[in-house]
Coordinates of C-alpha atoms and ligand atoms in Angstrom, one line a residue:
X1 CA 0.0 0.0 0.0
X2 CA 1.4 3.4 -1.0
X3 CA 2.5 5.7 1.9
X4 CA 1.8 9.4 2.1
X5 CA 3.4 11.1 -0.9
X6 CA 5.2 14.4 -0.3
X7 CA 3.9 16.0 -3.6
X8 CA 3.2 19.7 -4.1
X9 CA -0.2 19.5 -2.4
X10 CA 1.1 17.6 0.6
X11 CA 4.1 19.9 1.0
X12 CA 1.9 23.0 1.1
X13 CA -0.4 21.4 3.6
X14 CA 2.5 20.3 5.8
X15 CA 3.8 23.8 5.6
X16 CA 0.5 25.2 7.0
X17 CA 0.2 22.5 9.7
X18 CA 3.8 23.0 10.8
X19 CA 3.1 26.7 11.3
X20 CA 0.4 26.1 13.9
X21 CA 1.3 27.0 17.5
X22 CA 1.4 23.3 18.3
X23 CA 4.2 22.5 16.0
X24 CA 6.0 25.8 16.6
X25 CA 6.2 24.7 20.3
X26 CA 7.5 21.3 19.3
X27 CA 10.3 23.0 17.3
X28 CA 11.1 25.2 20.3
X29 CA 11.6 22.1 22.4
X30 CA 13.7 20.4 19.8
X31 CA 15.9 23.5 19.4
X32 CA 16.4 23.8 23.2
X33 CA 17.5 20.2 23.4
X34 CA 19.9 20.4 20.5
X35 CA 21.3 23.8 21.7
X36 CA 23.1 24.6 18.5
X37 CA 26.0 27.0 19.0
X38 CA 27.4 29.8 16.9
X39 CA 29.6 28.6 14.1
X40 CA 28.5 24.9 14.1
X41 CA 27.9 22.8 11.0
X42 CA 24.4 21.1 11.2
X43 CA 22.4 18.7 9.1
X44 CA 18.6 18.4 9.0
X45 CA 17.7 15.0 7.4
X46 CA 14.2 15.2 5.8
X47 CA 14.0 19.0 6.3
X48 CA 10.6 19.3 4.7
X49 CA 9.3 22.9 4.5
X50 CA 12.5 24.1 6.2
X51 CA 11.2 25.8 9.4
X52 CA 13.8 23.9 11.5
X53 CA 16.6 24.7 9.0
X54 CA 15.7 28.4 9.3
X55 CA 15.8 28.3 13.1
X56 CA 19.1 26.3 13.1
X57 CA 20.6 28.8 10.7
X58 CA 19.7 31.7 13.1
X59 CA 21.3 29.7 15.9
X60 CA 24.6 29.0 14.2
X61 CA 24.8 32.4 12.4
X62 CA 26.7 33.2 9.2
X63 CA 29.9 31.7 10.6
X64 CA 28.2 28.3 10.6
X65 CA 26.6 26.0 8.0
X66 CA 23.2 24.3 7.8
X67 CA 22.3 21.7 5.3
X68 CA 18.7 20.6 4.8
X69 CA 18.3 17.4 2.9
X70 CA 15.1 16.0 1.4
X71 CA 14.1 13.8 -1.5
X72 CA 10.9 15.8 -2.2
X73 CA 11.3 18.6 -4.8
X74 CA 8.2 20.5 -3.6
X75 CA 9.5 20.4 0.0
X76 CA 12.9 21.6 -1.1
X77 CA 11.4 24.5 -3.0
X78 CA 9.5 25.7 0.1
X79 CA 12.7 25.3 2.3
X80 CA 14.8 27.2 -0.3
X81 CA 12.3 30.0 -0.4
X82 CA 12.1 30.3 3.4
X83 CA 15.9 30.4 3.8
X84 CA 16.9 32.4 0.7
X85 CA 18.1 35.3 2.9
X86 CA 20.5 33.0 4.8
X87 CA 23.4 32.1 2.4
X88 CA 25.0 29.8 4.9
X89 CA 22.0 27.4 4.4
X90 CA 22.1 24.7 1.7
X91 CA 19.0 22.8 0.6
X92 CA 20.1 19.5 -0.9
X93 CA 18.2 16.8 -2.7
X94 CA 18.9 13.3 -1.3
X95 CA 17.9 10.4 0.8
X96 CA 18.5 9.5 4.5
X97 CA 19.9 6.2 3.2
X98 CA 22.7 7.8 1.1
X99 CA 23.7 11.1 2.6
X100 CA 25.7 13.1 0.0
X101 CA 28.4 14.3 2.5
X102 CA 31.9 13.0 3.4
X103 CA 32.5 11.3 6.8
X104 CA 32.6 13.5 9.9
X105 CA 31.2 16.6 8.1
X106 CA 28.8 17.8 10.9
X107 CA 28.9 18.8 14.5
X108 CA 25.2 18.0 14.9
X109 CA 22.2 16.5 13.0
X110 CA 18.5 16.5 13.5
X111 CA 15.8 14.4 11.9
X112 CA 12.2 15.1 13.0
X113 CA 9.3 13.0 11.8
X114 CA 11.4 11.4 9.0
X115 CA 12.8 8.0 10.0
X116 CA 9.2 6.7 10.6
X117 CA 9.0 6.9 6.8
X118 CA 12.3 5.1 6.1
X119 CA 12.2 1.3 5.9
X120 CA 15.8 0.5 6.8
X121 CA 16.5 2.2 10.1
X122 CA 19.9 0.6 10.8
X123 CA 21.2 1.7 7.4
X124 CA 19.8 5.3 7.9
X125 CA 21.3 5.7 11.4
X126 CA 24.7 4.3 10.1
X127 CA 24.6 7.0 7.5
X128 CA 23.8 9.6 10.2
X129 CA 26.7 8.4 12.4
X130 CA 29.1 8.4 9.4
X131 CA 28.5 12.1 8.6
X132 CA 28.9 13.2 12.3
X133 CA 32.2 13.9 13.8
X134 CA 33.0 11.8 17.0
X135 CA 31.3 13.6 19.9
X136 CA 28.8 15.1 17.5
X137 CA 25.1 15.3 18.5
X138 CA 22.1 13.6 16.9
X139 CA 18.5 14.5 17.7
X140 CA 15.8 12.2 16.4
X141 CA 12.0 12.8 17.0
X142 CA 9.2 10.5 15.9
X143 CA 5.6 9.8 16.7
X144 CA 4.1 6.7 18.3
X145 CA 0.5 6.6 16.9
X146 CA -0.6 4.4 19.8
X147 CA -0.3 7.5 21.9
X148 CA -3.3 9.2 20.3
X149 CA -6.3 10.2 22.4
X150 CA -9.1 11.5 20.3
X151 CA -12.7 11.3 21.6
X152 CA -15.5 10.3 19.3
X153 CA -19.0 8.8 19.6
X154 CA -18.4 5.9 17.1
X155 CA -15.3 4.2 18.5
X156 CA -15.3 1.2 16.1
X157 CA -15.3 3.5 13.0
X158 CA -12.6 5.6 14.6
X159 CA -10.4 2.5 15.2
X160 CA -10.8 1.6 11.5
X161 CA -9.8 5.1 10.5
X162 CA -6.7 5.1 12.7
X163 CA -5.7 1.6 11.5
X164 CA -5.9 2.8 7.9
X165 CA -4.0 6.0 8.8
X166 CA -1.1 3.9 10.1
X167 CA -0.5 2.9 6.5
X168 CA 0.8 6.5 5.8
X169 CA 4.2 5.5 7.1
X170 CA 6.5 2.5 7.5
X171 CA 6.9 2.6 11.2
X172 CA 3.9 3.9 13.2
X173 CA 5.5 2.8 16.5
X174 CA 9.2 3.6 16.0
X175 CA 10.1 5.5 19.2
X176 CA 10.4 2.5 21.5
X177 CA 12.9 1.0 19.2
X178 CA 15.0 4.1 18.5
X179 CA 17.3 4.0 21.6
X180 CA 18.5 0.5 20.7
X181 CA 18.9 1.4 17.0
X182 CA 20.9 4.5 18.0
X183 CA 23.2 2.4 20.3
X184 CA 23.8 -0.2 17.7
X185 CA 24.6 2.5 15.1
X186 CA 27.4 3.9 17.3
X187 CA 25.6 6.5 19.5
X188 CA 25.2 7.0 23.3
X189 CA 21.7 8.2 24.1
X190 CA 22.0 11.2 26.5
X191 CA 18.4 12.5 26.7
X192 CA 14.9 11.1 26.2
X193 CA 12.0 13.6 26.1
X194 CA 8.3 13.5 25.4
X195 CA 6.8 16.2 23.2
X196 CA 3.0 16.1 23.5
X197 CA 0.7 17.9 21.1
X198 CA -2.5 18.8 23.0
X199 CA -5.7 20.3 21.6
X200 CA -8.4 20.4 24.3
X201 CA -10.8 22.3 21.9
X202 CA -11.4 22.1 18.1
X203 CA -9.9 25.2 16.7
X204 CA -9.0 25.7 13.0
X205 CA -5.4 26.7 13.5
X206 CA -4.4 23.6 15.4
X207 CA -2.5 20.4 14.5
X208 CA -5.5 18.1 15.1
X209 CA -8.0 20.2 13.1
X210 CA -5.7 20.2 10.1
X211 CA -4.8 16.6 10.5
X212 CA -8.5 15.5 10.3
X213 CA -8.4 16.6 6.7
X214 CA -5.1 14.8 5.9
X215 CA -6.3 11.6 7.5
X216 CA -9.7 11.9 5.8
X217 CA -8.1 12.1 2.4
X218 CA -5.6 9.4 3.0
X219 CA -7.9 6.7 4.5
X220 CA -10.8 7.0 2.0
X221 CA -10.9 3.7 0.1
X222 CA -8.5 1.9 2.5
X223 CA -9.6 -0.9 4.7
X224 CA -13.1 -0.8 3.3
X225 CA -13.6 2.8 4.4
X226 CA -16.1 4.6 2.1
X227 CA -16.4 8.3 1.6
X228 CA -19.6 8.2 3.7
X229 CA -17.7 6.4 6.5
X230 CA -15.0 9.1 6.4
X231 CA -17.5 11.9 6.3
X232 CA -19.2 10.4 9.3
X233 CA -15.9 10.2 11.2
X234 CA -15.2 13.9 10.4
X235 CA -18.7 14.9 11.4
X236 CA -18.3 12.9 14.7
X237 CA -15.2 15.0 15.6
X238 CA -16.8 18.3 14.4
X239 CA -19.9 17.8 16.5
X240 CA -17.9 17.0 19.6
X241 CA -16.0 20.3 19.0
X242 CA -19.3 22.1 18.8
X243 CA -20.6 20.4 22.0
X244 CA -17.4 21.4 23.9
X245 CA -16.6 17.7 24.3
X246 CA -13.5 17.5 22.1
X247 CA -10.1 16.3 23.2
X248 CA -7.0 15.4 21.2
X249 CA -3.5 14.5 22.1
X250 CA -0.6 12.7 20.5
X251 CA 3.0 12.3 21.6
X252 CA 6.2 12.7 19.8
X253 CA 9.3 11.2 21.4
X254 CA 12.7 12.8 21.2
X255 CA 16.1 11.3 21.6
X256 CA 19.4 13.2 21.9
X257 CA 22.5 11.1 21.3
X258 CA 26.2 11.5 21.1
X259 CA 28.3 9.9 18.3
X260 CA 30.8 7.6 20.0
Ligands
LIG301 C1 6.4 14.8 8.1 S1 7.6 15.6 7.1 C2 8.7 16.3 8.3 C3 9.5 17.5 7.8 C4 10.5 18.1 8.8 N1 11.5 17.2 9.3 C5 9.8 18.8 9.9 O1 9.7 18.2 11.0 O2 9.3 19.9 9.7 C6 8.6 14.2 6.5 C7 9.7 14.6 5.6 O3 10.5 13.4 5.4 C8 10.9 13.4 4.1 N2 11.4 12.0 3.7 C9 10.6 10.9 3.5 N3 11.4 9.9 3.2 C10 12.7 10.3 3.3 C11 14.0 9.7 3.1 N4 14.1 8.4 2.8 N5 15.1 10.4 3.3 C12 15.0 11.7 3.7 N6 13.8 12.4 3.8 C13 12.7 11.7 3.7 C14 9.7 13.8 3.3 O4 10.0 14.2 2.0 C15 9.2 14.9 4.2 O5 9.7 16.2 3.8

């Protein structure tokens, strides 16, 4: 079954979702954990619309270097546009499994919401380790979709929708396995943090409100879900919002590690 495709439409949608206060707060937590320093060389694997690249560029300043790498041309176009005024940023086309950089190029690397889409995690983390200098930092953040709390009236239909949604990536439950993968790839895990996204009300400019539409589009026609089923699921959530009975949360899990 095809995963989520990062085409032009998806790239623009992700750009909007990742500008919501929920995801801005997530990036602030990531930036605080990585604590990028002036003059550092940093890589963002799967840099998407480029918000994190832009913030990293501001942290390292013009004496540093930031590379954002992504296989998606529409994502790279958004990232290049966002960072055009920072010439120490480079937006590169490439894949986490074959990083186009020499060994020991970077002081630090980040990859948020990316490895969950990559089938071969040991190979991807071996590449990450290779391009970091010894003592360099890696920060990896992914979602466990078992952590979602989302109240609905029709729980059976909701479970079918979420099961179909898990097909949008290769690893819907990667975080528990990340520390072991990092250790085997030559890292020492130094910090483990939870990054919750919490929407206690249904408001338009939130992660969950926008993700309802992403999920609805993706799951229609999968696992026997008809357009009517999916419309019903969407209406279920909307009516809970109107009745002041809405609650959504999902957890990202973040690991900071040092290259041995
Ligand atoms: C959910 S977005 C996250 C974007 C960005 N890291 C962020 O947090 O804002 C996932 C990104 O991973 C990229 N991606 C998917 N497979 C990849 C791979 N094999 N190597 C590198 N990036 C990949 C996609 O193109 C997309 O831009």
